[in-house]
Coordinates of C-alpha atoms in Angstrom, one line a residue:
M25 CA 50.7 -30.6 -40.0
P26 CA 51.9 -28.7 -37.0
N27 CA 55.1 -29.9 -35.3
R28 CA 54.1 -31.4 -31.9
S29 CA 57.5 -32.8 -31.0
N30 CA 59.0 -29.6 -29.6
G31 CA 56.0 -28.3 -27.6
G32 CA 55.3 -25.5 -30.1
W33 CA 52.4 -27.3 -31.8
W34 CA 49.8 -25.2 -29.9
R35 CA 51.3 -21.9 -31.2
D36 CA 51.5 -23.2 -34.8
Y37 CA 48.0 -24.5 -34.6
Q38 CA 46.7 -21.1 -33.3
R39 CA 48.5 -19.2 -36.1
S40 CA 47.0 -21.5 -38.8
L41 CA 43.5 -20.9 -37.3
R42 CA 44.0 -17.1 -37.4
R43 CA 45.2 -17.3 -41.1
G44 CA 42.1 -19.4 -41.9
R45 CA 39.7 -17.0 -40.1
G46 CA 41.3 -14.0 -41.8
K47 CA 40.7 -15.5 -45.3
G48 CA 37.1 -16.4 -44.5
L49 CA 36.3 -13.0 -43.0
A50 CA 37.4 -10.8 -45.9
P51 CA 34.0 -10.9 -47.6
D52 CA 32.2 -10.4 -44.3
R53 CA 34.3 -7.3 -43.5
L54 CA 33.3 -5.8 -46.8
S55 CA 29.6 -6.5 -46.2
F56 CA 29.9 -4.9 -42.7
F57 CA 31.4 -1.8 -44.3
F58 CA 28.4 -1.3 -46.6
V59 CA 25.9 -1.9 -43.8
C60 CA 27.6 0.8 -41.6
A61 CA 27.6 3.2 -44.5
G62 CA 23.9 2.7 -45.1
G63 CA 23.1 3.3 -41.4
V64 CA 24.9 6.6 -41.4
F65 CA 23.0 7.8 -44.5
A66 CA 19.7 6.7 -42.8
L67 CA 20.5 8.7 -39.6
L68 CA 21.3 11.8 -41.6
A69 CA 17.9 11.6 -43.3
V70 CA 16.0 11.2 -40.0
A71 CA 17.9 14.2 -38.5
L72 CA 17.0 16.4 -41.5
L73 CA 13.3 15.4 -41.2
C74 CA 13.2 16.1 -37.4
G75 CA 14.8 19.5 -37.9
S76 CA 12.1 20.5 -40.5
L77 CA 9.3 19.4 -38.1
I78 CA 10.8 21.4 -35.2
S79 CA 11.1 24.5 -37.2
Q80 CA 7.5 24.2 -38.3
W81 CA 6.3 23.7 -34.7
R82 CA 8.2 26.8 -33.5
S83 CA 6.5 28.9 -36.1
E84 CA 3.0 28.0 -34.9
P85 CA 1.2 29.6 -31.8
Q86 CA 1.9 27.6 -28.6
D87 CA -1.8 27.4 -27.7
A88 CA -2.9 25.9 -31.1
G89 CA -5.1 22.9 -30.7
K90 CA -5.7 23.4 -26.9
K91 CA -9.4 23.4 -26.0
T92 CA -10.7 26.0 -23.7
P93 CA -13.1 24.8 -20.9
A94 CA -16.7 25.6 -21.5
A95 CA -18.1 28.5 -19.5
G96 CA -19.3 27.6 -16.0
K97 CA -17.6 24.1 -16.1
P98 CA -14.5 23.1 -14.2
D99 CA -11.2 22.6 -15.9
R100 CA -10.7 18.8 -15.7
T101 CA -7.0 19.1 -15.6
A102 CA -7.3 20.9 -12.3
W103 CA -8.3 17.6 -10.7
E104 CA -5.5 15.5 -12.2
G105 CA -3.8 13.5 -9.5
I106 CA -5.9 15.0 -6.7
I107 CA -6.5 11.5 -5.2
R108 CA -3.3 9.5 -5.6
T109 CA -3.3 7.6 -2.3
R110 CA -5.9 6.6 0.2
E111 CA -4.6 9.4 2.5
D112 CA -5.9 11.9 -0.1
L113 CA -9.4 10.7 0.7
W114 CA -9.1 11.8 4.4
P115 CA -9.9 15.5 3.9
I116 CA -12.7 14.7 1.5
L117 CA -14.3 12.4 4.1
K118 CA -13.6 14.8 6.9
D119 CA -17.1 14.6 8.4
F120 CA -17.8 11.0 7.5
D121 CA -21.0 9.4 8.8
P122 CA -21.4 5.8 7.6
L123 CA -25.2 6.0 7.7
L124 CA -25.2 9.1 5.4
Y125 CA -22.7 7.5 2.9
A126 CA -24.4 4.1 2.6
G127 CA -26.5 3.9 -0.6
E128 CA -26.4 3.2 -4.3
S129 CA -26.3 6.7 -5.5
G130 CA -23.5 8.0 -3.3
R131 CA -23.3 11.3 -1.4
V132 CA -22.4 14.7 -2.7
V133 CA -19.7 16.5 -0.7
H134 CA -17.9 19.8 -1.3
F135 CA -14.2 19.9 -1.3
E136 CA -12.2 23.0 -2.2
G137 CA -15.3 24.6 -3.5
K138 CA -16.2 21.8 -5.9
P139 CA -18.9 19.2 -5.6
L140 CA -17.8 15.5 -5.5
T141 CA -19.9 12.4 -5.5
V142 CA -18.5 9.8 -3.1
K143 CA -19.9 6.3 -3.4
T144 CA -18.9 3.7 -0.8
G145 CA -19.1 0.0 -0.6
L146 CA -21.2 0.1 2.5
D147 CA -24.4 -1.9 2.4
A148 CA -27.1 0.5 3.5
A149 CA -29.4 -2.2 5.0
I150 CA -26.5 -3.9 7.0
Q151 CA -25.1 -0.6 8.1
S152 CA -28.4 0.6 9.5
A153 CA -29.3 -2.6 11.2
V154 CA -25.9 -3.0 12.9
A155 CA -26.0 0.6 14.1
A156 CA -29.4 0.0 15.6
L157 CA -28.3 -3.2 17.4
L158 CA -25.3 -1.5 18.9
K159 CA -27.5 1.2 20.4
K160 CA -29.3 -1.5 22.3
S161 CA -26.1 -3.2 23.5
Q162 CA -26.3 -1.6 27.0
T163 CA -22.5 -1.1 26.8
I164 CA -20.4 1.9 27.5
K165 CA -18.8 1.6 24.0
A166 CA -19.3 -0.9 21.2
A167 CA -18.1 -1.4 17.7
A168 CA -18.8 -3.7 14.8
V169 CA -17.1 -4.1 11.4
V170 CA -18.4 -6.3 8.6
M171 CA -16.2 -7.0 5.6
D172 CA -15.8 -9.2 2.6
P173 CA -12.5 -11.1 3.2
F174 CA -12.0 -11.9 -0.5
S175 CA -12.1 -8.3 -1.8
G176 CA -11.5 -6.1 1.3
R177 CA -14.8 -4.3 0.9
I178 CA -16.2 -2.9 4.1
L179 CA -20.0 -3.6 4.3
A180 CA -20.6 -2.0 7.7
L181 CA -18.6 0.2 10.0
A182 CA -20.6 1.1 13.1
G183 CA -19.8 2.3 16.6
Y184 CA -21.7 3.3 19.7
D185 CA -20.7 5.5 22.6
A186 CA -23.0 6.0 25.6
N187 CA -21.6 9.6 25.7
G188 CA -22.5 10.3 22.1
G189 CA -21.0 9.5 18.7
G190 CA -19.1 6.3 18.3
N191 CA -18.3 5.4 14.7
E192 CA -14.8 6.5 15.2
I193 CA -14.3 3.7 17.7
C194 CA -13.9 1.3 14.8
L195 CA -10.7 3.0 13.9
Q196 CA -9.2 3.5 17.4
A197 CA -6.4 1.1 18.4
C198 CA -6.8 1.5 22.1
F199 CA -8.5 -1.8 23.1
P200 CA -6.6 -4.8 24.4
A201 CA -6.5 -7.6 21.9
A202 CA -7.0 -10.2 24.6
S203 CA -7.2 -13.7 23.3
L204 CA -7.7 -12.6 19.7
F205 CA -3.9 -12.7 19.7
K206 CA -4.1 -16.4 20.0
I207 CA -4.7 -16.4 16.3
V208 CA -1.3 -15.0 15.8
S209 CA 0.3 -17.4 18.3
A210 CA -1.4 -20.4 16.8
A211 CA -0.2 -19.4 13.3
A212 CA 3.4 -19.2 14.6
A213 CA 3.1 -22.5 16.4
I214 CA 1.9 -24.2 13.2
E215 CA 4.5 -22.8 10.9
V216 CA 7.5 -22.6 13.2
A217 CA 7.0 -25.5 15.6
G218 CA 5.2 -27.7 13.1
L219 CA 2.1 -28.2 15.3
M220 CA -1.1 -29.7 13.8
P221 CA -4.7 -29.2 15.1
E222 CA -4.5 -32.6 16.7
S223 CA -1.1 -32.1 18.3
P224 CA -1.2 -32.9 22.0
L225 CA -0.3 -30.1 24.5
Y226 CA -0.2 -30.1 28.3
Y227 CA -1.0 -27.7 31.1
N228 CA -1.5 -27.6 34.8
G229 CA -3.9 -25.6 36.9
G230 CA -6.9 -23.6 35.6
R231 CA -7.7 -22.9 32.0
Y232 CA -8.1 -19.2 32.3
T233 CA -5.4 -18.3 34.8
L234 CA -1.7 -17.6 34.0
Y235 CA 0.8 -18.0 36.7
K236 CA 4.6 -18.6 36.5
S237 CA 4.1 -22.0 38.1
Q238 CA 2.0 -23.0 35.1
L239 CA 4.8 -22.4 32.6
N240 CA 7.1 -25.3 33.6
D241 CA 7.0 -28.4 31.5
K242 CA 6.6 -30.9 34.3
R243 CA 3.8 -33.4 34.1
S244 CA 2.0 -35.2 36.9
R245 CA -1.2 -37.1 37.5
Y246 CA -3.0 -33.7 37.6
T247 CA -1.6 -32.5 34.2
H248 CA -4.3 -32.0 31.5
E249 CA -3.7 -33.1 27.9
V250 CA -5.5 -31.3 25.1
P251 CA -5.1 -31.1 21.3
L252 CA -4.1 -27.7 19.9
K253 CA -7.6 -27.1 18.4
E254 CA -9.2 -27.6 21.8
A255 CA -6.7 -25.4 23.6
F256 CA -7.5 -22.7 20.9
G257 CA -11.3 -23.2 21.0
L258 CA -11.5 -23.1 24.8
S259 CA -8.8 -20.3 24.9
I260 CA -6.7 -22.1 27.4
N261 CA -4.1 -19.5 28.6
P262 CA -1.4 -21.8 30.1
V263 CA -1.1 -23.8 26.9
F264 CA -0.5 -20.7 24.9
G265 CA 1.6 -19.2 27.6
K266 CA 4.0 -22.2 27.4
L267 CA 4.1 -22.0 23.6
G268 CA 5.2 -18.4 23.9
S269 CA 7.8 -18.8 26.6
L270 CA 9.2 -22.3 25.8
T271 CA 8.7 -22.8 22.1
L272 CA 8.2 -19.5 20.1
G273 CA 10.3 -16.9 21.9
Q274 CA 10.7 -13.2 21.3
D275 CA 11.9 -13.1 17.7
V276 CA 9.2 -15.4 16.4
L277 CA 6.4 -13.6 18.2
N278 CA 7.7 -10.3 16.9
D279 CA 7.9 -11.7 13.4
Y280 CA 4.4 -13.0 13.3
A281 CA 2.9 -10.0 15.0
G282 CA 4.4 -7.9 12.2
R283 CA 3.0 -10.3 9.6
F284 CA -0.5 -9.7 11.0
M285 CA 0.2 -5.9 10.7
F286 CA 1.0 -5.0 14.3
N287 CA 3.3 -1.9 14.5
Y288 CA 2.6 -1.2 10.8
P289 CA 0.2 1.4 9.3
I290 CA -2.8 -0.3 7.7
P291 CA -3.9 1.7 4.6
F292 CA -7.5 2.8 4.8
D293 CA -9.7 5.6 3.5
L294 CA -10.1 7.1 6.9
P295 CA -7.4 7.7 9.5
L296 CA -6.8 4.3 11.2
E297 CA -4.7 4.1 14.3
E298 CA -1.8 1.7 14.3
S299 CA -2.2 -1.4 16.4
R300 CA 0.7 -1.7 18.9
I301 CA 2.6 -4.6 20.5
E302 CA 5.8 -4.8 22.6
V303 CA 7.2 -8.3 22.9
P304 CA 9.4 -8.6 26.0
E305 CA 12.3 -10.9 26.6
T306 CA 11.2 -12.4 29.9
A307 CA 9.6 -15.8 30.0
F308 CA 6.5 -14.6 31.7
G309 CA 6.2 -11.6 29.4
L310 CA 6.3 -13.9 26.4
A311 CA 3.7 -16.1 28.0
E312 CA 1.4 -13.1 28.5
I313 CA 1.8 -11.9 24.9
A314 CA 1.2 -15.3 23.3
S315 CA -1.9 -16.0 25.4
G316 CA -3.3 -12.5 25.0
F317 CA -3.2 -12.2 28.8
N318 CA -2.0 -8.6 28.9
K319 CA -3.4 -5.1 28.4
R320 CA -0.6 -3.6 26.4
T321 CA -1.3 -5.3 23.0
L322 CA -3.8 -2.9 21.5
I323 CA -5.8 -3.1 18.3
S324 CA -8.7 -1.5 16.6
P325 CA -12.0 -3.2 15.8
L326 CA -11.2 -2.9 12.1
H327 CA -7.9 -4.8 12.6
G328 CA -9.8 -7.4 14.6
A329 CA -11.9 -8.2 11.4
L330 CA -8.7 -8.5 9.4
F331 CA -7.5 -11.3 11.6
S332 CA -10.3 -13.6 10.6
S333 CA -10.3 -12.3 7.0
A334 CA -6.7 -13.6 6.5
V335 CA -7.7 -17.0 7.8
A336 CA -10.8 -17.2 5.7
N337 CA -9.0 -16.0 2.5
G338 CA -6.3 -18.6 2.5
G339 CA -3.7 -16.6 4.4
V340 CA -4.1 -13.5 2.3
M341 CA -5.0 -10.2 4.0
M342 CA -6.6 -7.8 1.6
V343 CA -6.4 -4.0 1.9
P344 CA -9.7 -2.9 3.5
W345 CA -11.6 -0.3 1.5
L346 CA -14.6 1.9 2.2
V347 CA -14.8 4.3 -0.8
E348 CA -15.8 2.6 -4.1
E349 CA -15.4 5.7 -6.3
V350 CA -15.2 9.5 -6.4
K351 CA -16.6 11.5 -9.3
D352 CA -16.5 15.2 -10.1
E353 CA -19.6 17.1 -11.2
S354 CA -19.1 16.3 -14.9
G355 CA -19.1 12.6 -14.1
R356 CA -15.4 12.0 -14.5
T357 CA -14.0 9.3 -12.2
L358 CA -11.3 10.7 -9.9
Y359 CA -10.8 7.6 -7.9
R360 CA -11.9 4.0 -8.0
A361 CA -11.1 1.2 -5.5
E362 CA -9.3 -1.8 -6.7
P363 CA -8.9 -5.0 -4.6
A364 CA -5.3 -5.3 -3.5
V365 CA -3.3 -7.7 -1.3
M366 CA -1.9 -6.0 1.8
A367 CA -0.1 -8.9 3.4
R368 CA 0.3 -12.7 3.3
P369 CA 0.8 -13.5 7.0
V370 CA 0.6 -17.3 6.6
E371 CA 0.7 -19.9 4.0
A372 CA -2.5 -21.3 2.5
A373 CA -1.9 -24.7 4.3
T374 CA -1.5 -22.9 7.6
A375 CA -4.7 -20.9 7.0
R376 CA -6.6 -24.2 6.5
K377 CA -5.3 -25.5 9.8
L378 CA -6.3 -22.2 11.5
R379 CA -9.8 -22.6 10.1
V380 CA -10.0 -26.0 11.9
L381 CA -9.0 -24.2 15.1
M382 CA -11.6 -21.4 14.6
Q383 CA -14.3 -24.0 13.7
E384 CA -13.6 -25.8 17.0
T385 CA -14.3 -22.5 18.8
V386 CA -17.8 -22.7 17.4
K387 CA -18.3 -26.5 17.8
G388 CA -17.1 -27.0 21.3
G389 CA -15.3 -23.9 22.4
T390 CA -16.2 -20.5 23.8
C391 CA -18.8 -19.9 21.0
R392 CA -20.7 -23.2 21.5
R393 CA -23.6 -21.4 23.2
T394 CA -23.8 -18.5 20.9
I395 CA -22.5 -18.8 17.3
K396 CA -23.1 -22.6 17.2
R397 CA -26.9 -21.9 17.4
L398 CA -26.7 -20.5 13.9
T399 CA -25.5 -23.8 12.4
R400 CA -29.0 -25.2 12.8
K401 CA -30.5 -22.5 10.6
K402 CA -30.5 -21.8 6.9
P403 CA -28.3 -20.6 5.2
F404 CA -25.7 -21.2 7.9
D405 CA -26.1 -25.0 7.9
A406 CA -24.5 -25.0 4.4
M407 CA -21.7 -22.6 5.3
E408 CA -18.4 -22.8 7.2
I409 CA -18.3 -20.8 10.5
G410 CA -15.1 -20.1 12.5
A411 CA -14.5 -17.7 15.4
K412 CA -12.3 -16.5 18.2
T413 CA -13.3 -14.7 21.3
G414 CA -11.4 -12.7 23.9
T415 CA -12.1 -11.1 27.3
I416 CA -9.9 -8.9 29.5
N417 CA -10.1 -5.7 31.6
D418 CA -9.1 -2.4 29.9
P419 CA -5.7 -0.8 30.8
T420 CA -7.4 1.3 33.6
N421 CA -8.8 -1.9 35.1
T422 CA -12.3 -0.3 35.3
H423 CA -14.0 -1.7 32.3
K424 CA -14.3 -5.2 30.8
V425 CA -13.6 -5.5 27.1
D426 CA -14.7 -8.5 25.1
W427 CA -14.3 -9.5 21.5
L428 CA -15.5 -11.7 18.7
S429 CA -13.7 -12.1 15.4
A430 CA -15.5 -14.5 13.1
Y431 CA -16.1 -15.6 9.5
V432 CA -19.0 -17.2 7.7
I433 CA -18.0 -18.4 4.2
D434 CA -18.8 -20.7 1.4
P435 CA -15.2 -21.8 0.7
D436 CA -15.9 -23.3 -2.7
R437 CA -17.5 -20.2 -4.1
K438 CA -15.2 -17.8 -2.2
E439 CA -18.2 -15.9 -0.8
G440 CA -19.0 -14.7 2.7
V441 CA -18.2 -12.2 5.4
C442 CA -15.9 -11.6 8.3
I443 CA -17.0 -9.6 11.4
A444 CA -15.4 -8.1 14.4
V445 CA -17.4 -7.0 17.5
M446 CA -16.0 -5.2 20.5
G447 CA -17.9 -4.3 23.6
M448 CA -16.7 -2.3 26.6
H449 CA -18.8 -2.9 29.7
G450 CA -19.3 -0.9 32.9
E451 CA -20.5 -2.2 36.3
K452 CA -23.3 -4.1 34.6
L453 CA -22.5 -6.3 31.6
G454 CA -24.3 -5.4 28.4
I455 CA -24.8 -7.7 25.5
R456 CA -21.6 -9.7 25.2
A457 CA -19.6 -9.6 21.9
P458 CA -20.3 -13.2 20.8
D459 CA -24.1 -12.7 21.4
M460 CA -23.9 -9.4 19.5
G461 CA -22.0 -11.1 16.7
R462 CA -24.7 -13.8 16.4
L463 CA -27.4 -11.2 16.2
I464 CA -25.5 -9.3 13.5
L465 CA -25.0 -12.4 11.4
D466 CA -28.5 -13.6 11.9
E467 CA -30.6 -10.4 11.7
C468 CA -28.4 -8.0 9.7
I469 CA -26.5 -10.0 7.1
F470 CA -28.1 -13.3 6.2

């Protein structure tokens, strides 16, 4: 028994433990020795075998076993890795015309002297019908994008320019976003400020004006009270102006603009211009940005479709894709599109609230005279429809630009489409974007 009276009991106890461990480990050490010795012998055997195989390989011709391509056929290894990213598709689709590439069999193009078959996800019937409608729009420029929000597949990509051409308009980020940006502001207000579709908000003055005097939080007998969903559906500028200047601020607006892919490149199979935004520090500048009442927040029609796609798809923004697959002349697949998530700008719960806001636009907001008409017809009467509109003059102040970004989905089956329509009008207004969107949905898609 260790002596505990003089304080040295701990040292005595430790020495007794070491002596006990030493006795018990003697057989284990012997076993460990034999295991190590066996391992050394095994390594020597493997080394001798590898040396023999290497010597044999060196003695054979280096081209042994390599197959020579058949005469007149391309060497398949020459195409390895030719399409690694979506940007590698750009030179292959150099002279892209959606009407020519829409179809089941694909289109043969020649790239670097070799024939390639390019098959897109475009729906030939929808593409042709949308292009025909845009030509009748009586606008200076118009564009429409139809996509599947759940996979990112582009079903139609059509543009019209009174001066000729026009399909490239879908990819040009030179059009003011106008009130489409209220989707971004509403998302920030829901997640950061905790607003709900029924949350009461207040404004003074007109719905569609935006003056500094409308940005104070004073209330009087002339103050209007509206729930958030009504302010969104009717696109009331001073409500969103006050949210931007008094509630959200520069950092939050910058953050949510980035979440919705502003100032970031959007991967696509054709060169797509980057949508731009500059969020200022001043109170009035923040109000302009949040309400979309400015001409410096610029987007492309394709990006406009992605807004509603993220809302319809539970807060998930899929990578948009045009090319389904590319094959060489021997039938080997060089590229195949795979659905992929590009961004998650909002939570699923937020997306559900945004859907309530976008449905209000159809029920009692700016689309009540256009898109709402579809809800009385089949198959729209069994589907969920949401939308957002926007109208503003272009940066030169010579043309009016109007927008529709909308979705029509069966939320239970995760099926449906999103569309974006942009129209640029001259002295005489052509077919407005919401009316064109209704025609596209009714006559071209469903």
